[in-house]
Amino acid sequence: MKEFKLKTELFFGMQAIQHLGTLDYSQVLVITDDFLAKSGMVHKMIQYLPQKAAHHIYSNVKPDPSQELVDEGVEMICDVKPDLVISFGGGSCIDATKAILYFAHERGLKKPYFLAIPTTAGTGSEVTNFAIITRGPNKIALIDDFLAPDGALLEADFTRSVPPRITVDTGLDALSHALESYVSIEATSFSQALSVKVLRTIFEDLPVVYRDGMAMRSRERMMEAACAAGIAFTNAGLGINHSLAHALGGRFHVAHGRLIAVLMPYVIAFHISDSNYVKPYNQLARELGLADARALLEKIVQFLRTLDVEASLSELSCIDATTFENELVAMAQAAQHDRCTPTNVRYVSQQDLINIYRLAFRG
């Protein structure tokens, strides 16, 4: 038996932000990052809350949130005891909020209503039961239905300030969510339908918002696509594109979406090189109007070029060749045990992962 679920209530479309005024809570905690707090974006959002609501702001979230940051957040939330928590920011912010709530609940805190308001279009974290935190050199995936927000508010206006490179990185993360969930061993007809819709939208709209950040209709479509991809992979799981990026990103601190994008062609090529695993890629290709898996791979390679994505890991300045080689075995071990690997379309050995890393580094 298979199942498909969506715990999170969605609020989206024109003037979705007005929903905040309907929330009947007295103690509101906003979890965000320093940039959004200082830029005035948080204040712009807060002004839509009911006047009677007392609000507190915790703006210490950093990219790739660490366990130490989460522990600090647990102390803070246990002190405030809010009845509404709003996570306002990108994937790192929403993931940090999830982890804070999760570990605070273990400490005995009654879970408040959790509303996620993403300011990027990519992670889909606003609807997933996943959270990624960093422990030492490794990114750890927490997976539990408790982590899924109660509500998600999609307001494309909050993505206006996102720079073109980050727009691409987050959008390509969503593309990988759709692609990996489509070929996952846990995929269903429902998750695959979402994945196909997401891929069509991203192929059409991501180049538009890369060239013109004020193309608001395309920004709205990208936000909805990223959210739909999150729903798809929450139900179907992901694969080694994410596992490899988690292990690599925890050590070299490159943007997750950028690593996902650079690794993607090498991961796909590995999968379709074995005729036993090419079928779902052929099926996806046909759904997108392409001839076969090879045509799909070529489309993705060309798509990445139009978005100025590096063709190899060695082109990323943060990754030193000697350090990369020294870390290969540890990264492959971490990727093999990553929570995204069990639903990968093809079984992978540690050596398979090392080989993919090396190919992706050389280009």
JSON list of C-alpha atoms in Angstrom, two decimals, residues 79 150 154 163 215 283 285 303-304 313:
[
{"chain": "A", "resi": 79, "resn": "ASP", "atom": "CA", "xyz": [11.63, 31.25, 27.59]},
{"chain": "A", "resi": 150, "resn": "ASP", "atom": "CA", "xyz": [0.89, 23.81, 10.18]},
{"chain": "A", "resi": 154, "resn": "LEU", "atom": "CA", "xyz": [3.39, 32.08, -0.21]},
{"chain": "A", "resi": 163, "resn": "PRO", "atom": "CA", "xyz": [19.94, 38.19, -6.07]},
{"chain": "A", "resi": 215, "resn": "ALA", "atom": "CA", "xyz": [8.98, 39.47, -13.35]},
{"chain": "A", "resi": 283, "resn": "GLN", "atom": "CA", "xyz": [9.06, 7.90, -18.78]},
{"chain": "A", "resi": 285, "resn": "ALA", "atom": "CA", "xyz": [11.35, 12.44, -20.67]},
{"chain": "A", "resi": 303, "resn": "PHE", "atom": "CA", "xyz": [19.43, 24.49, -19.18]},
{"chain": "A", "resi": 304, "resn": "LEU", "atom": "CA", "xyz": [22.22, 24.76, -16.60]},
{"chain": "A", "resi": 313, "resn": "LEU", "atom": "CA", "xyz": [33.09, 21.17, -8.91]}
]
